[in-house]
Short mmCIF file of C-alpha atoms and ligand atoms in Angstrom, two decimals:
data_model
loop_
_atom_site.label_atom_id
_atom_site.label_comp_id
_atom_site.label_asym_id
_atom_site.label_seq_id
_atom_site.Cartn_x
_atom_site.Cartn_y
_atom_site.Cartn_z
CA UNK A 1 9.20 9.55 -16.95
CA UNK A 2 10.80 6.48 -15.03
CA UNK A 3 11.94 4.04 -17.00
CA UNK A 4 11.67 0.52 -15.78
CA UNK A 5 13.74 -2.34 -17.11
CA UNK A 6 13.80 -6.25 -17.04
CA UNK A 7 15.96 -6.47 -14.24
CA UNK A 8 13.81 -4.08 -12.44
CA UNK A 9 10.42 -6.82 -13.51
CA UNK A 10 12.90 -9.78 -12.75
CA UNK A 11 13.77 -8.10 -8.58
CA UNK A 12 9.93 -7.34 -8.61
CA UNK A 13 9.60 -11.21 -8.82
CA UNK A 14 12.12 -12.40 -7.09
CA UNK A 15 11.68 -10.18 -4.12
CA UNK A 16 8.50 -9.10 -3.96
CA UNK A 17 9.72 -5.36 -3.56
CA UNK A 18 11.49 -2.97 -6.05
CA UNK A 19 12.27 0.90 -6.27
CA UNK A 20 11.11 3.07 -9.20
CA UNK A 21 12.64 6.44 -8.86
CA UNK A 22 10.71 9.10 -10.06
CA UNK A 23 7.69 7.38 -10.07
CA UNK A 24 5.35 10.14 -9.09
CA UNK A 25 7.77 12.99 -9.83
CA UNK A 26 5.10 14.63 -11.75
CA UNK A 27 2.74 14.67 -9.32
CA UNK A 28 4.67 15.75 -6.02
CA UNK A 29 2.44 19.52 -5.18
CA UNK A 30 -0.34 18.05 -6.56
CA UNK A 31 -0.29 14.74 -4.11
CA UNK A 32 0.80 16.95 -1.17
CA UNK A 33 -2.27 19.48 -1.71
CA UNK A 34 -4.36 16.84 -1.83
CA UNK A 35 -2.83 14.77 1.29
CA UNK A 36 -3.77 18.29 3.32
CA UNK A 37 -7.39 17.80 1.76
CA UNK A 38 -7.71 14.73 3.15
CA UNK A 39 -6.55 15.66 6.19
CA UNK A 40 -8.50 18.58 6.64
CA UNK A 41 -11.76 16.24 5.18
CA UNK A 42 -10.93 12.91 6.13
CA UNK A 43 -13.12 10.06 5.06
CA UNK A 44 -15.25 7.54 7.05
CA UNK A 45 -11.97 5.17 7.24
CA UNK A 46 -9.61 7.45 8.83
CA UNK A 47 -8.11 7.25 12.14
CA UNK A 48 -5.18 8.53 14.01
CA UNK A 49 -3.02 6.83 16.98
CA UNK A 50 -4.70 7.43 20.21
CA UNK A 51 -2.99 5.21 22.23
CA UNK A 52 -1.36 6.30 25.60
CA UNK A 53 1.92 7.28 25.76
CA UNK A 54 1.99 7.81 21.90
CA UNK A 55 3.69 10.55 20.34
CA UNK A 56 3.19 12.72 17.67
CA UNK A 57 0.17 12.04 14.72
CA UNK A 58 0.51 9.06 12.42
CA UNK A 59 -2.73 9.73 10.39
CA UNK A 60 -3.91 7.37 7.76
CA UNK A 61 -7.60 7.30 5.07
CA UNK A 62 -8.07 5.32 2.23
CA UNK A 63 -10.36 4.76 -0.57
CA UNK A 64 -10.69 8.82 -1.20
CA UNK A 65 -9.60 8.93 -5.15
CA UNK A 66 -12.92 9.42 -6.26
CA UNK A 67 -13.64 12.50 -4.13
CA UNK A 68 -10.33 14.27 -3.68
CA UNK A 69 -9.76 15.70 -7.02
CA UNK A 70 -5.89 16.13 -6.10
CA UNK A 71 -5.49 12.45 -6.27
CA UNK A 72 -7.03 11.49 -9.74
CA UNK A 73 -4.34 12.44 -11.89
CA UNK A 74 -2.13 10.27 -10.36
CA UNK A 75 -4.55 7.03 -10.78
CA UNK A 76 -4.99 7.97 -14.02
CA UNK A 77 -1.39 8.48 -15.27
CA UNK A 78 -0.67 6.10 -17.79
CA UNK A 79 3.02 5.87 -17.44
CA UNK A 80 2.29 4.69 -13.95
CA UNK A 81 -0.33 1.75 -14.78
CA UNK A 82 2.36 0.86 -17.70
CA UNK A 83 4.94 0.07 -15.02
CA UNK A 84 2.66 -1.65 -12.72
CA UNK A 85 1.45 -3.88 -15.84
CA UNK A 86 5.65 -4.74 -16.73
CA UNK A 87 6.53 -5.37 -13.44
CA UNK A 88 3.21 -7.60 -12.30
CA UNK A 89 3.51 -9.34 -15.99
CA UNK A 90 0.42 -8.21 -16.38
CA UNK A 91 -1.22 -7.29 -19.69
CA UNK A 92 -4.32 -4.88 -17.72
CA UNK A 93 -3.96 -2.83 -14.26
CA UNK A 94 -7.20 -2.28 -12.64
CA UNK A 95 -7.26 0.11 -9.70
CA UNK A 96 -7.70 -1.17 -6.30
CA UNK A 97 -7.28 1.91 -3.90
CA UNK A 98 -5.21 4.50 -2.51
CA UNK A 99 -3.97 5.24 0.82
CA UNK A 100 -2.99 7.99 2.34
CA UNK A 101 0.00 7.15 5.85
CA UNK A 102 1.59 10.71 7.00
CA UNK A 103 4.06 10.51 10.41
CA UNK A 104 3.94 14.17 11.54
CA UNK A 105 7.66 15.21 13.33
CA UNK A 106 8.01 12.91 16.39
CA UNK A 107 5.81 10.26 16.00
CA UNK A 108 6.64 7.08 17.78
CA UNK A 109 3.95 4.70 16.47
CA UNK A 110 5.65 2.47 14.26
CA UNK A 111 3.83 0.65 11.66
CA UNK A 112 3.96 -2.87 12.63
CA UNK A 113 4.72 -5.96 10.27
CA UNK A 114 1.96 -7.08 8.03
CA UNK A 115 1.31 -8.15 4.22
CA UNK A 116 -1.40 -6.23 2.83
CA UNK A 117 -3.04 -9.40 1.05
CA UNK A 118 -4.88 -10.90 4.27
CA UNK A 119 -6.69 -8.12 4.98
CA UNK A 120 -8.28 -7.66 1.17
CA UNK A 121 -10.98 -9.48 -0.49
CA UNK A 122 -8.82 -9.77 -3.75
CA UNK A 123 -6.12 -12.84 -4.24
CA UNK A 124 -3.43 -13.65 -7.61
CA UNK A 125 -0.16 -13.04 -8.32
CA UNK A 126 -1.10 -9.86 -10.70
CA UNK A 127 -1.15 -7.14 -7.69
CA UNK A 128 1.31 -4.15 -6.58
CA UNK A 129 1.30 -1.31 -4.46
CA UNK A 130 3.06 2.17 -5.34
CA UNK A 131 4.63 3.57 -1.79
CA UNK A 132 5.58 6.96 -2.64
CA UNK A 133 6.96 9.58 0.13
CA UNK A 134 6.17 13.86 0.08
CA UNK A 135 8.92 14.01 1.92
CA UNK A 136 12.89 12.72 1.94
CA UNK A 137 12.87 9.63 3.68
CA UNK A 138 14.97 8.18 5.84
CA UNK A 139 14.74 6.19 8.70
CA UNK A 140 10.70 6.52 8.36
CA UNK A 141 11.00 4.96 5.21
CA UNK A 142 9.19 1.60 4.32
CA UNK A 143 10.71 -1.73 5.10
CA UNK A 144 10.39 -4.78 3.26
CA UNK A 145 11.22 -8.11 3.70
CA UNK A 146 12.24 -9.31 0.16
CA UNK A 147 10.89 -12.72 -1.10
CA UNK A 148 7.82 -13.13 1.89
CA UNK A 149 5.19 -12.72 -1.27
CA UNK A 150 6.38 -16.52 -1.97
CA UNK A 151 5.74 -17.47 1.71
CA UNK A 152 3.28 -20.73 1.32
CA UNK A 153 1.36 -19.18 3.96
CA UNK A 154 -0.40 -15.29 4.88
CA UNK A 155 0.96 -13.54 7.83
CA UNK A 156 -1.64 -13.11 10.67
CA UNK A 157 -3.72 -9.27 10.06
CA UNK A 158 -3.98 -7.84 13.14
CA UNK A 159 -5.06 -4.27 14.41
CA UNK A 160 -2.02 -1.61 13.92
CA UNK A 161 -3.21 -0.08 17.31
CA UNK A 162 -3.77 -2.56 19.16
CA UNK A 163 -1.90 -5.48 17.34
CA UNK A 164 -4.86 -7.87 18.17
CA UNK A 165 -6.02 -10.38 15.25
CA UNK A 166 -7.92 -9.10 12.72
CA UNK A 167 -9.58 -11.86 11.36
CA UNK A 168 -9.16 -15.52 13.16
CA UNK A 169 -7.92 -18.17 10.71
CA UNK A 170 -4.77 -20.60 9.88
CA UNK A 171 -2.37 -17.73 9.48
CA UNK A 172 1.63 -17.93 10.56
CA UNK A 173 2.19 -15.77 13.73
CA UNK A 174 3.54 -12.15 12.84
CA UNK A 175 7.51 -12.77 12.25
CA UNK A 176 9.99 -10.71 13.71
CA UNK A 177 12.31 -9.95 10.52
CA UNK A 178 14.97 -8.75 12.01
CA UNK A 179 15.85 -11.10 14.99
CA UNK A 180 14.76 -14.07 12.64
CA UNK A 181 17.66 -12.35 9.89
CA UNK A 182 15.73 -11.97 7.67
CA UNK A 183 16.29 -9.61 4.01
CA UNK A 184 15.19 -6.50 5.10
CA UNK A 185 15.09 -3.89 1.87
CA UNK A 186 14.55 -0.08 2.63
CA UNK A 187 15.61 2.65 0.73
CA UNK A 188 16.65 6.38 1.59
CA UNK A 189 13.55 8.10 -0.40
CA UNK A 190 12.71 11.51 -2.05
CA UNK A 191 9.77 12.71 -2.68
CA UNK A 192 8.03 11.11 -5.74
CA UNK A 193 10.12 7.88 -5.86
CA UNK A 194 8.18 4.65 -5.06
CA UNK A 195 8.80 1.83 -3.58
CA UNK A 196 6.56 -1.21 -5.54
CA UNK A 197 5.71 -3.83 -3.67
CA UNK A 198 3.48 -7.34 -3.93
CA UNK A 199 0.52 -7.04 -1.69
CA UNK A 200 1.55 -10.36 0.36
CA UNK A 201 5.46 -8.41 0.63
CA UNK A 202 5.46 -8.34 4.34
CA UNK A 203 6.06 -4.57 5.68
CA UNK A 204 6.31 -1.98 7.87
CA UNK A 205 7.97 1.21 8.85
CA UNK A 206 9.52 3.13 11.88
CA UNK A 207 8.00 6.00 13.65
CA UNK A 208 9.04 9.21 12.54
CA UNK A 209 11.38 10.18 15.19
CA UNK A 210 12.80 13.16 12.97
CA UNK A 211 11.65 16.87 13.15
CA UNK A 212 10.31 16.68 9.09
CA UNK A 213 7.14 15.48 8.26
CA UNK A 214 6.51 12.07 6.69
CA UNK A 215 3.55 12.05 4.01
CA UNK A 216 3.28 9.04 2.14
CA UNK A 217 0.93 8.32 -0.83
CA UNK A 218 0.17 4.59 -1.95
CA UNK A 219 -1.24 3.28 -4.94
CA UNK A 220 -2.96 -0.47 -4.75
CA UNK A 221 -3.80 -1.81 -8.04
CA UNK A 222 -4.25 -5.11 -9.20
CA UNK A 223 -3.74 -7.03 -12.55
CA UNK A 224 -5.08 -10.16 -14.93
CA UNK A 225 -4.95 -13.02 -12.73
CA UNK A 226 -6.75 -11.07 -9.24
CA UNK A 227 -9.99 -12.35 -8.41
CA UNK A 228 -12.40 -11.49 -5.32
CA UNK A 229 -12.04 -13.94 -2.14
CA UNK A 230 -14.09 -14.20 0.84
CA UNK A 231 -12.43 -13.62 4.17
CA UNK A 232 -13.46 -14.48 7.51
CA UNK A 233 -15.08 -11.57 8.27
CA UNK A 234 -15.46 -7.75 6.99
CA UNK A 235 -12.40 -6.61 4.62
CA UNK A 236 -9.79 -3.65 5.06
CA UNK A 237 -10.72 -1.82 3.04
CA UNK A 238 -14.53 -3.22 3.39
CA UNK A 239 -16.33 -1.49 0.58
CA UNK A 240 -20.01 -2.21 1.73
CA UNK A 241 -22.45 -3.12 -0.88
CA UNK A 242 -20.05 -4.71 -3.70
CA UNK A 243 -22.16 -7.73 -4.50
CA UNK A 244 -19.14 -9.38 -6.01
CA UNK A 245 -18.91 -13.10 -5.57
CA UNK A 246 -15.87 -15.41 -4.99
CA UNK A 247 -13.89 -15.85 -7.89
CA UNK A 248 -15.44 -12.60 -9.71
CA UNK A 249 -12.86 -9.71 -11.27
CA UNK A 250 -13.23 -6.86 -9.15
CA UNK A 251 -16.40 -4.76 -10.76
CA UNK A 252 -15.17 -2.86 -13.51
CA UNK A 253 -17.58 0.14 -12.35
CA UNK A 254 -16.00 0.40 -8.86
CA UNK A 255 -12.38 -0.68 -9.54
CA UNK A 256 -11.54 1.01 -13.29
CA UNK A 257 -9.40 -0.55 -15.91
CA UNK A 258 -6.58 1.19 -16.24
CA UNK A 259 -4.71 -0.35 -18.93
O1 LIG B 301 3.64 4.34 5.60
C1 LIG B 301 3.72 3.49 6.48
O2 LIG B 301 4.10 3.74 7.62
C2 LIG B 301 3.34 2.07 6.19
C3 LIG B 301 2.80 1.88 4.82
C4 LIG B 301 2.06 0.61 4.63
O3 LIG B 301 1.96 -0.22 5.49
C5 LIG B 301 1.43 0.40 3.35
O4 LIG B 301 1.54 1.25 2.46
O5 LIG B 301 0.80 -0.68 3.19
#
């Protein structure tokens, strides 16, 4: 089991981004049998790059826990929602979603900056995602820019395609972290470390310009303090029909406690 310690909680606050070796070590076949479910089923959310001139597949589904048996050990591992609780400072973990992001060999759609936040109908400081690779990673590996959870303002959402806005509002235009100098964290990966991060940690990650394959598996899960939020128009992920109302936990029968 990884062990996680105060100064690991302490860089998860500060930066907005730590690494948990190990993480999902337990879990590496069974995540990768049930990535090449998914693939082979994908779900009404998942799409592919399409765009001309792309290369390679980056091919990414969410929201699939509940129907791709592979995955449900993993949200239900209490050693994981244990160090999602210490590092959020958060006495319960509730799951959000999962995500699935795999860069086949050669693909040269990068992911392009974003926080996750903007683009969810849940808000507080209590959240964390679990980025955990199938595959060494190195180069393709996610990048973080440590301490942009504290920015006093969210990052425009826009399309990853297209890179259009995703929602109109008073947002701070997309930054360019690395010819602004900005802290940049990324770590050489292998498979079943994870990479925690806040959900407004801006992000992103290279193509996969290698000849290995790049599956990644992400956990989203939230804590005491999240609450539902309305956004300016339909959520990603949207989950149609949740009757929740602003300032509502997320519904206990959609979004389980997990500690
Ligand atoms: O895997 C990637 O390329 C990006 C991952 C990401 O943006 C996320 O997990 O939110």
């Amino acid at each position: 089991m990884a062990r996680v310690t105060d100064e690991d909680a302490a860089t998860y606050q500060a930066d907005g981004v730590v690494l948990i070796r190990g993480l999902f070590a337990d879990h590496i076949e069974t995540l990768r049998a049930g990535i090449a479910r998914n693939m082979a089923d994908p779900g009404p959310y998942a799409s592919t790059n399409d765009r001309a001139g792309d290369t390679g597949l980056f091919f990414d589904d969410y929201c699939n826990w509940d129907r791709i048996p592979e995955f449900q050990p993993v949200v239900r591992d209490p050693q994981v929602a244990e160090v999602a609780a210490t590092l959020m400072g958060s006495q319960s973990v509730q799951m959000f979603h999962d995500h699935v992001l795999v860069k086949e060999p050669g693909t040269s759609m990068a992911t392009p900056w974003h926080q996750d936040a903007p683009y969810y109908f849940v808000q507080g400081q209590h959240t964390i995602s679990f980025w955990s690779p199938l595959d060494p990673v190195r180069a393709a590996s996610l990048r973080c820019v440590a301490g942009s959870h504290l920015w006093p303002k969210d990052v425009l959402p826009t399309r990853w395609a297209s890179e259009t806005a995703f929602f109109e509002g008073d947002y701070m235009p997309v930054p360019d972290p690395e010819a602004e100098g900005m802290r940049i964290v990324e770590y050489e990966m292998e498979p079943g470390d994870a990479v925690a991060f806040h959900f407004r940690t801006l992000h992103g990650a290279r193509g996969n310009h290698s000849d290995a394959r790049r599956r990644a598996f992400s956990l989203r899960l939230v804590g005491d303090d999240a609450r539902y939020v309305t956004r300016p128009g339909p959520t990603s992920p949207p989950f149609p029909g949740h009757g929740m109302q602003a300032g509502q936990r997320l519904r206990e029968d959609w979004f389980p406690i997990l500690c």
